[in-house]
mmCIF file of C-alpha atoms in Angstrom:
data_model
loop_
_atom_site.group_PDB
_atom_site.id
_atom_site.type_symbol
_atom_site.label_atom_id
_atom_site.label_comp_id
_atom_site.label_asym_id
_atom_site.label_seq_id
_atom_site.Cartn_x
_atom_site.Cartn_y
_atom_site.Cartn_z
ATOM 1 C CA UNK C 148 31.725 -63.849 33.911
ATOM 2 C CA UNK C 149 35.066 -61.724 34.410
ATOM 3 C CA UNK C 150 37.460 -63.779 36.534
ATOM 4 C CA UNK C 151 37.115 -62.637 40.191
ATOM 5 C CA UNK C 152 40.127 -62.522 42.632
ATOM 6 C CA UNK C 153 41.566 -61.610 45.915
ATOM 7 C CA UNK C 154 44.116 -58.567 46.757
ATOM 8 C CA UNK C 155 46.228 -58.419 49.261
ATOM 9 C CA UNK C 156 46.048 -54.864 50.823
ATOM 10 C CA UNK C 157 49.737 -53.625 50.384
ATOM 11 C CA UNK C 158 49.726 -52.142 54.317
ATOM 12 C CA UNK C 159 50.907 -53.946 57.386
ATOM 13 C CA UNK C 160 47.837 -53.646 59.492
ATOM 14 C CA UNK C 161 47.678 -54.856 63.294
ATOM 15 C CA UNK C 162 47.315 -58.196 64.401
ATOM 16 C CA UNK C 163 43.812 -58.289 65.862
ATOM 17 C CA UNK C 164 42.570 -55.295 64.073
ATOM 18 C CA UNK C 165 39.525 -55.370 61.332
ATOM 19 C CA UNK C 166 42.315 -55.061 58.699
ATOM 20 C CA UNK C 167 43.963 -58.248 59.601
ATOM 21 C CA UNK C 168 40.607 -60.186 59.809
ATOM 22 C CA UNK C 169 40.429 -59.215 55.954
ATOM 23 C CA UNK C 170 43.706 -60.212 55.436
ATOM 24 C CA UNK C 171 43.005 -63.167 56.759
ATOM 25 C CA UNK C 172 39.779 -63.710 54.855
ATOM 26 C CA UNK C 173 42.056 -63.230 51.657
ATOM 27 C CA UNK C 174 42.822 -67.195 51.416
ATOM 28 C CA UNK C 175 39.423 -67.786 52.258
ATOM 29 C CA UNK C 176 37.565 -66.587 49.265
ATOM 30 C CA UNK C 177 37.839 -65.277 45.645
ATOM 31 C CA UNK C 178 34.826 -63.827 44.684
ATOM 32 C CA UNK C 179 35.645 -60.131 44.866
ATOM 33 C CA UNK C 180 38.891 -58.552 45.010
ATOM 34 C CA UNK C 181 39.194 -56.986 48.610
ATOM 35 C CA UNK C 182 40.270 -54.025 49.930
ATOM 36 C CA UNK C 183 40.873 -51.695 53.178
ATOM 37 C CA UNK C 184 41.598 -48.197 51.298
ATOM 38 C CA UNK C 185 40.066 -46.517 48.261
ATOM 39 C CA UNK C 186 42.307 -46.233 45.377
ATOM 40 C CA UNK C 187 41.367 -42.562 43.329
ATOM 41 C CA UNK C 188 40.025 -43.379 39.932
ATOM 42 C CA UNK C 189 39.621 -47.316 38.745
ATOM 43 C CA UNK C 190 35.903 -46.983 39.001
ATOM 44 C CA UNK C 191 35.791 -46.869 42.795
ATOM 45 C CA UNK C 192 32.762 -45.114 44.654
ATOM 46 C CA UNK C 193 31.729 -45.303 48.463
ATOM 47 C CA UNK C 194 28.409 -46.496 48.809
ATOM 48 C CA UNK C 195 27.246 -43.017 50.490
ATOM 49 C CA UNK C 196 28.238 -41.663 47.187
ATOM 50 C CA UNK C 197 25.150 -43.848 45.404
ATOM 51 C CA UNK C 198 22.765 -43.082 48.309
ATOM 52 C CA UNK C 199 23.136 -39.763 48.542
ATOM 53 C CA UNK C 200 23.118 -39.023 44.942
ATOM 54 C CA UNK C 201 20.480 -41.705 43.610
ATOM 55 C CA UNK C 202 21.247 -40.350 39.863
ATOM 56 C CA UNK C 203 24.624 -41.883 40.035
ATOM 57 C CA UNK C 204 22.579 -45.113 40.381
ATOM 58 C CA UNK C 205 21.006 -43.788 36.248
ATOM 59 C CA UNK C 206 24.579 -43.907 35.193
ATOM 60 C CA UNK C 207 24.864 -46.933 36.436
ATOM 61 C CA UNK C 208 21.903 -48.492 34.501
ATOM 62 C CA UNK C 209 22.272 -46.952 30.935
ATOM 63 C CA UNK C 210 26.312 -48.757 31.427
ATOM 64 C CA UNK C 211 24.461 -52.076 32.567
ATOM 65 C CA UNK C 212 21.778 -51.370 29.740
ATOM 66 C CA UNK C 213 24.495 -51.424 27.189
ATOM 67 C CA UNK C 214 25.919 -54.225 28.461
ATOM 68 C CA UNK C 215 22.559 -56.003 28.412
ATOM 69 C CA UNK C 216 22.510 -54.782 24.763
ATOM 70 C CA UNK C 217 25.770 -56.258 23.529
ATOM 71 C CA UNK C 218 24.710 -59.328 25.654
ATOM 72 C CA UNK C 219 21.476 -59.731 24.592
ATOM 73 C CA UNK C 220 20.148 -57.473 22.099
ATOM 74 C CA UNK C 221 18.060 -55.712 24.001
ATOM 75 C CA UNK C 222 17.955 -54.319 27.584
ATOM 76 C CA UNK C 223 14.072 -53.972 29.672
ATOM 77 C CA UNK C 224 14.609 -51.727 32.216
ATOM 78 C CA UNK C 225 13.661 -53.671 35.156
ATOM 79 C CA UNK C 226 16.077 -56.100 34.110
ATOM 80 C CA UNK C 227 18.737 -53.832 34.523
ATOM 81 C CA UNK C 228 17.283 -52.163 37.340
ATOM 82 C CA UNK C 229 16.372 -55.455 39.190
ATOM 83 C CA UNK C 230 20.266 -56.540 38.711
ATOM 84 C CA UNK C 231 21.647 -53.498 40.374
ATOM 85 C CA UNK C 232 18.826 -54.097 43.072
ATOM 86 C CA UNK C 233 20.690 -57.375 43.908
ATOM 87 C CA UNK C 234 24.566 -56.648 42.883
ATOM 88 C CA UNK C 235 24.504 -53.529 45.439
ATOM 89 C CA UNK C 236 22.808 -55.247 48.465
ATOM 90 C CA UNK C 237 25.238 -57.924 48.414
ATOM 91 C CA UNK C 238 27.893 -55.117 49.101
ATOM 92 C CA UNK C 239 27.293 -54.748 52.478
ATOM 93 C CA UNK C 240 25.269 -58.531 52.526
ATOM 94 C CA UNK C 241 28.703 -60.120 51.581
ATOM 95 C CA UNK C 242 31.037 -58.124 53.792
ATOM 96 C CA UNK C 243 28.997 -58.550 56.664
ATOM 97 C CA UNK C 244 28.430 -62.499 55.894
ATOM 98 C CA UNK C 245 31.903 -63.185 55.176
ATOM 99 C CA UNK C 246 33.224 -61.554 58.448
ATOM 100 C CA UNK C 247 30.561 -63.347 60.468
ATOM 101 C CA UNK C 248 31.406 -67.012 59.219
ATOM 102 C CA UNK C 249 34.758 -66.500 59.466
ATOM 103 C CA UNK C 250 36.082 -63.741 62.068
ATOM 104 C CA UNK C 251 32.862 -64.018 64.370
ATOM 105 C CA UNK C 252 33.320 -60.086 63.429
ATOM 106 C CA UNK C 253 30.747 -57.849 62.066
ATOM 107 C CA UNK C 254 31.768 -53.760 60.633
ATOM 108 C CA UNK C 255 29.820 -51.046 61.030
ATOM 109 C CA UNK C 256 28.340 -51.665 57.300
ATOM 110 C CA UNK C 257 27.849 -47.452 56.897
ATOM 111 C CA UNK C 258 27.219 -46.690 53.931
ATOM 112 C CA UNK C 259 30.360 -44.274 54.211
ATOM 113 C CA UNK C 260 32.912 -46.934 55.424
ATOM 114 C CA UNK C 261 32.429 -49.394 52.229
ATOM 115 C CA UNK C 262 32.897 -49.042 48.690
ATOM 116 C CA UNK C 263 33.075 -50.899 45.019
ATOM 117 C CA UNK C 264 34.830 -51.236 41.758
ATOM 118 C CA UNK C 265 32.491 -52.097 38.846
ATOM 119 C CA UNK C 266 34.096 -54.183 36.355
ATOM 120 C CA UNK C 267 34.788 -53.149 33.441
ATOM 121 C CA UNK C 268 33.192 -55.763 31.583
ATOM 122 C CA UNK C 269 29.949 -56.494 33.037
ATOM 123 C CA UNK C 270 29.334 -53.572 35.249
ATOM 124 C CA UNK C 271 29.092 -55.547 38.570
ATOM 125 C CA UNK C 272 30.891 -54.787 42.139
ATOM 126 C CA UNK C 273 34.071 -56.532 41.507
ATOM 127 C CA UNK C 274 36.162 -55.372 44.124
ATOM 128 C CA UNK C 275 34.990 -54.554 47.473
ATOM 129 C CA UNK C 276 36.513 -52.217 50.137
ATOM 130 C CA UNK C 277 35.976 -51.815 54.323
ATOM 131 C CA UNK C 278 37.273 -48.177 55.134
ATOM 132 C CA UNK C 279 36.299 -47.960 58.651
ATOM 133 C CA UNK C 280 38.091 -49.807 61.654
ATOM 134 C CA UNK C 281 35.060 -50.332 64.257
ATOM 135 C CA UNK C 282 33.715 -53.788 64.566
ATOM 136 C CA UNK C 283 31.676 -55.793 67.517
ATOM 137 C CA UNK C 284 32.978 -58.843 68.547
ATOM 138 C CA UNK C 285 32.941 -61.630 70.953
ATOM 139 C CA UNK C 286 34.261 -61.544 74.687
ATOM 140 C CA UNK C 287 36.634 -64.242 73.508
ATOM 141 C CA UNK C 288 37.927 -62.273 70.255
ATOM 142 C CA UNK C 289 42.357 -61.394 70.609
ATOM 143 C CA UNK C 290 41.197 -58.056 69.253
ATOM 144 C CA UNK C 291 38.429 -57.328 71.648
ATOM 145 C CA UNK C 292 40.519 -55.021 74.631
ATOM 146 C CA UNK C 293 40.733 -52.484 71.580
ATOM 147 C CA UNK C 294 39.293 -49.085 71.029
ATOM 148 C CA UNK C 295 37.665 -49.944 67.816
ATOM 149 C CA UNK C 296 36.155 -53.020 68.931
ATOM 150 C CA UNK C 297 32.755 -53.152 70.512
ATOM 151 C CA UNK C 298 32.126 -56.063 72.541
ATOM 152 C CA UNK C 299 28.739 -58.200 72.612
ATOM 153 C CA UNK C 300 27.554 -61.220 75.017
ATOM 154 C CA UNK C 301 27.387 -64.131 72.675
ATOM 155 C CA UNK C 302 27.052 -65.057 69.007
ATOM 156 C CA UNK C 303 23.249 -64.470 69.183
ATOM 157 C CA UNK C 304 23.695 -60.894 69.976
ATOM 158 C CA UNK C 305 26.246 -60.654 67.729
ATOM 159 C CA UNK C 306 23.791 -62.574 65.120
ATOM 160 C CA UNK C 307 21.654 -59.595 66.398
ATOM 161 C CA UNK C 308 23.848 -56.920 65.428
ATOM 162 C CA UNK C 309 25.143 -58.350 61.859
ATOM 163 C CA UNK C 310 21.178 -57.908 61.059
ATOM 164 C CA UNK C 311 20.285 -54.623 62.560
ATOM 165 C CA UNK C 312 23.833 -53.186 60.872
ATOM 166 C CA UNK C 313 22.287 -54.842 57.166
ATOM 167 C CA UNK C 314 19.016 -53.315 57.691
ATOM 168 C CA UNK C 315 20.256 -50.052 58.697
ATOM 169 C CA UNK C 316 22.531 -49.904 55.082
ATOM 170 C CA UNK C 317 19.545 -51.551 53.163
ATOM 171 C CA UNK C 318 16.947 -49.224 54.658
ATOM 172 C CA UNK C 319 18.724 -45.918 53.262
ATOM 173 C CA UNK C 320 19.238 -47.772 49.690
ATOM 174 C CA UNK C 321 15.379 -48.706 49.804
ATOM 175 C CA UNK C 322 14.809 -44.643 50.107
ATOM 176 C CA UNK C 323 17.641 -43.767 47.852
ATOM 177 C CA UNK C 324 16.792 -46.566 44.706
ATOM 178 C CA UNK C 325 13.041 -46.709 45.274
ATOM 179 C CA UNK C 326 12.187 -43.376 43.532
ATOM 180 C CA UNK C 327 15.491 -44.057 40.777
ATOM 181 C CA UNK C 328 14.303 -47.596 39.942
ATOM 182 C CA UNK C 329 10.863 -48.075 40.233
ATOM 183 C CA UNK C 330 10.899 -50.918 42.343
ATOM 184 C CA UNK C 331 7.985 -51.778 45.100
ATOM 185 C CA UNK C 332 9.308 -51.427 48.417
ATOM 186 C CA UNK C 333 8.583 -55.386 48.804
ATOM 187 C CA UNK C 334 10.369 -56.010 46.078
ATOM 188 C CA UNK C 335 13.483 -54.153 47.758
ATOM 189 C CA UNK C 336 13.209 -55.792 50.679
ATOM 190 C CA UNK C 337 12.944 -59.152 49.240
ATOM 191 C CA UNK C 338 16.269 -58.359 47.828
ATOM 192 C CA UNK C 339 17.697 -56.926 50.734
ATOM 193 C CA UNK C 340 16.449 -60.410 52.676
ATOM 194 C CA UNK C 341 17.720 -62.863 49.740
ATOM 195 C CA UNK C 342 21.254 -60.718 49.633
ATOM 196 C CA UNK C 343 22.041 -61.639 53.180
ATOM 197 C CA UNK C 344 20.572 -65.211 53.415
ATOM 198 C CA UNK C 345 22.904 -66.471 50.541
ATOM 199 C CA UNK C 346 25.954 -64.543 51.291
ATOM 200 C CA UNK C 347 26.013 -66.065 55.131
ATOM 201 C CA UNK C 348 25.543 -69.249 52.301
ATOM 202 C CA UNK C 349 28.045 -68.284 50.576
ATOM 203 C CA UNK C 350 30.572 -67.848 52.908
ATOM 204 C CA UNK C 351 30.113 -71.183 53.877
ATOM 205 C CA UNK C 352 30.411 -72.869 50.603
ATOM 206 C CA UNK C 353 33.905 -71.391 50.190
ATOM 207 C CA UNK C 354 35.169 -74.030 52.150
ATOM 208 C CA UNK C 355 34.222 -76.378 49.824
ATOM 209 C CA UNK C 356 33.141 -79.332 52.077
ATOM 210 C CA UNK C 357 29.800 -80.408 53.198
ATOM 211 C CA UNK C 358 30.473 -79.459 56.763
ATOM 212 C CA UNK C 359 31.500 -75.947 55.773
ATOM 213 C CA UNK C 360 28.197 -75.533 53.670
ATOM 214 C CA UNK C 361 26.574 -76.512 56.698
ATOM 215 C CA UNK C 362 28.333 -74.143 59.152
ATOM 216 C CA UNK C 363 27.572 -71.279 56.510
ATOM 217 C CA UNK C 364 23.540 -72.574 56.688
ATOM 218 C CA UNK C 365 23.604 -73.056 60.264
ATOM 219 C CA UNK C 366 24.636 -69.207 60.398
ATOM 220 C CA UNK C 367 22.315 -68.359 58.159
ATOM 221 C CA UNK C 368 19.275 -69.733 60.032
ATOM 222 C CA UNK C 369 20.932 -67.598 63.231
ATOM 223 C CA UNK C 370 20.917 -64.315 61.878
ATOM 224 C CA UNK C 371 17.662 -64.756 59.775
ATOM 225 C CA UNK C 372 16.103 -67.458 62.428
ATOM 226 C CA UNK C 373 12.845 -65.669 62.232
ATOM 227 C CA UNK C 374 11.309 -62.880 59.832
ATOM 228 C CA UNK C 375 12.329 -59.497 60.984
ATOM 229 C CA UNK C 376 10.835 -56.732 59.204
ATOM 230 C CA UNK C 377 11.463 -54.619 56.770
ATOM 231 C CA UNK C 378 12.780 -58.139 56.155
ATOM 232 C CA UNK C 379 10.773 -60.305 54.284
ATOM 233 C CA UNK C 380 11.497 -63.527 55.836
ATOM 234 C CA UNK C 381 13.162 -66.201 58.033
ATOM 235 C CA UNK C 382 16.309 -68.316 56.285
ATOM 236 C CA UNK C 383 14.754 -69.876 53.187
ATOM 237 C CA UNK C 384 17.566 -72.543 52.605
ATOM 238 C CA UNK C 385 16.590 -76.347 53.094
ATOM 239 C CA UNK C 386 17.492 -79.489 52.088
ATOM 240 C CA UNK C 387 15.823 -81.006 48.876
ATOM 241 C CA UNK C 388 16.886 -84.452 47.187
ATOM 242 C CA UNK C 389 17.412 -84.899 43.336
ATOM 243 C CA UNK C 390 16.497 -87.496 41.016
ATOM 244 C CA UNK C 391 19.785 -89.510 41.573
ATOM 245 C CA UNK C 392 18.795 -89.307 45.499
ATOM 246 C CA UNK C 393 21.433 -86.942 46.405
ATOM 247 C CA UNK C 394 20.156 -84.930 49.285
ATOM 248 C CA UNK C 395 21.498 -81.036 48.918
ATOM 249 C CA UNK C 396 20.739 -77.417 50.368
ATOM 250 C CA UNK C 397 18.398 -75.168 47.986
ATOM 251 C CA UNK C 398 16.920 -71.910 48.873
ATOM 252 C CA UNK C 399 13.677 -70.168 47.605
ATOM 253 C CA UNK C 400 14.336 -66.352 46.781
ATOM 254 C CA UNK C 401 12.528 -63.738 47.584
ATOM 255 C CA UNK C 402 12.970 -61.470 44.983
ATOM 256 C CA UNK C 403 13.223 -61.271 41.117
ATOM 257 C CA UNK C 404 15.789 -60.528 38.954
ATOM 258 C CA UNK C 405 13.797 -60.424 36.223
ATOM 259 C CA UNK C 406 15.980 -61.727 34.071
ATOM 260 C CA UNK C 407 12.776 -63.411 32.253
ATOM 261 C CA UNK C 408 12.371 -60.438 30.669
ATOM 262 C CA UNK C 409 15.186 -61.272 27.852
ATOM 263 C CA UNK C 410 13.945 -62.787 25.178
ATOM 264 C CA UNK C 411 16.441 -65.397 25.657
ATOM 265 C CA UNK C 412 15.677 -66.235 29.480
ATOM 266 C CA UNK C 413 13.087 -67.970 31.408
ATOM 267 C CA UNK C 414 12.414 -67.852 35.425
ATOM 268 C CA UNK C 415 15.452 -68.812 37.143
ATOM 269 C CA UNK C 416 14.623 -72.533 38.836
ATOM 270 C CA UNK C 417 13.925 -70.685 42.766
ATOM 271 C CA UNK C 418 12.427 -67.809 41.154
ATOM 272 C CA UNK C 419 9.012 -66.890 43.424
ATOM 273 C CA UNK C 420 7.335 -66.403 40.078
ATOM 274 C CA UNK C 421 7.353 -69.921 39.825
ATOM 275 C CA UNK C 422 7.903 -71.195 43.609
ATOM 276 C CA UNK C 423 5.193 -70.152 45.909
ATOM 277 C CA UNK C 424 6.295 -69.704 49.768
ATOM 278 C CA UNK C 425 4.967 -73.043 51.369
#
C-alpha cells in the first residue's frame, strides 16, 4: 500500500471555523492526506463530478483493472467494481466519522463540497478535501455563534444528522454507480452501511489505546444504534475473544469486496459469504 499522510492546508483559517477543526484533525490521523481547497490537476475530482457523470466512474475501473492486472494477473470486473463501491463511500463515510469522533462536528457531506486524489499507484482516494464551510454542531461548540454553523440539541441529534447527511451522499451514488457497475442495490447499501460503521471505528482506533477504540465503537453504536434504511443494519462491531483469550472488537460486514474472485484470494475472515448475520 502507498504510504498515506497528512497535509497541512497552507491557509490561516479561523479559529472555530470547519477549517481549523481539520487542522486540528491533522495530528490526529494519517490515513489520507487532507485538504480544504482543490488543487487544478494532480488527479483531483469533486465527488459531484463522479455522480453526475457516472462514465467517469468507467475510467476509473479500466485504471483499477490494470492495476488489478499488474497485481494479479487478471482483473474480474466485480472485483474492480466492488473496490470502487467501497473506496468512494468511505469519502464522505470517513470525513463525516472523523469529524464526529473528534470535533463533535459533522459537514454538509454534498457531493459538491468534497473531493479526492487517486493515487497514482493503486488508484484509491488518497487525499481527501472539505470545500464547503457549513457544519452542525453542539450548543457547547466555540464555533457555534457563527453563520456557517448550524446548531443541534445534543449528540443524539447530532448522531442524527451525521446519518441522514451519509445517506443523502450515498443515496445519489447508489443512482449514479448502480446502472455503471452492476451492483444490486443491497449490495450498495451494504457498502454504504459497512463504510460508515468502520470509519466512526476507525477514527477511534487512531488513538491507539483501548479506551480510544472504545470511544470510536461507542460512537459507532450511536449513529448506527438501530437499522435505518436504505441502511442495511445496526453497528455490527462486538467483542470476540481469540485463542490466547484476548478479548477484542470485530465487526461482520455487510458487503463484499469480492476480492475472492482473484485467483489468488479467498473470502476475507468477516466476509458475509462466509459469516451469516446471527
Amino acid at each position: 500500500m502507498p504510504d498515506q499522510r497528512s497535509v497541512r492546508p497552507a491557509r490561516q483559517v479561523p479559529e472555530d471555523s470547519l477549517a481549523a477543526s481539520l487542522n486540528r484533525l491533522e495530528d490526529l490521523q494519517d490515513r489520507r492526506e487532507l485538504r480544504l481547497d482543490l488543487p487544478s490537476g494532480e488527479n483531483w475530482q469533486r465527488c459531484s463530478d463522479l455522480l453526475d457523470d457516472p462514465a467517469r466512474f468507467e475510467i476509473w475501473g479500466k485504471s483499477l483493472s490494470e492495476w488489478l492486472i499488474a497485481e494479479y494477473g487478471e482483473a474480474p470486473r466485480r472485483t474492480a467494481f466492488g473496490y470502487i463501491m467501497s473506496w468512494y463511500l468511505h469519502v464522505p463515510a470517513y470525513i463525516g466519522g472523523l469529524l464526529f469522533h473528534h470535533e463533535r462536528r459533522v459537514p454538509s457531506l454534498r457531493p459538491e463540497e468534497l473531493a479526492f486524489r487517486l493515487s497514482g499507484d493503486r488508484p484509491h482516494p488518497e487525499g481527501l478535501a472539505v470545500l464547503g464551510d457549513d457544519f452542525y454542531c453542539l450548543p457547547t461548540d466555540p464555533g457555534s455563534g457563527l453563520p456557517q454553523a448550524t446548531v443541534v440539541a445534543d449528540e443524539r441529534a447530532l448522531a442524527a444528522v451525521l446519518r441522514a447527511r451519509y445517506i443523502a451522499h450515498a443515496a445519489r451514488f447508489v443512482r449514479a454507480y448502480g446502472p455503471i457497475s452492476k451492483l444490486g442495490r443491497r449490495m450498495l447499501w451494504a457498502a454504504a452501511t459497512d463504510a460508515l460503521d468502520n470509519s466512526l471505528w476507525s477514527a477511534g482506533l487512531q488513538g491507539e489505546t483501548k479506551e480510544a477504540e472504545g470511544s470510536g465503537v461507542a460512537d459507532a453504536a450511536m449513529v448506527l444504534e438501530s437499522r435505518f434504511p436504505p441502511l442495511t443494519s445496526a453497528s455490527t462491531l462486538r467483542v470476540t475473544t481469540d485463542s490466547a483469550g484476548h478479548r477484542e472488537w470485530t465487526r461482520r460486514r455487510e458487503s463484499c469486496c469480492f476480492s475472492y474472485l482473484l485467483t489468488a484470494e479467498s473470502e476475507c475472515d468477516a466476509c458475509p459469504r462466509t459469516c451469516p448475520k446471527p
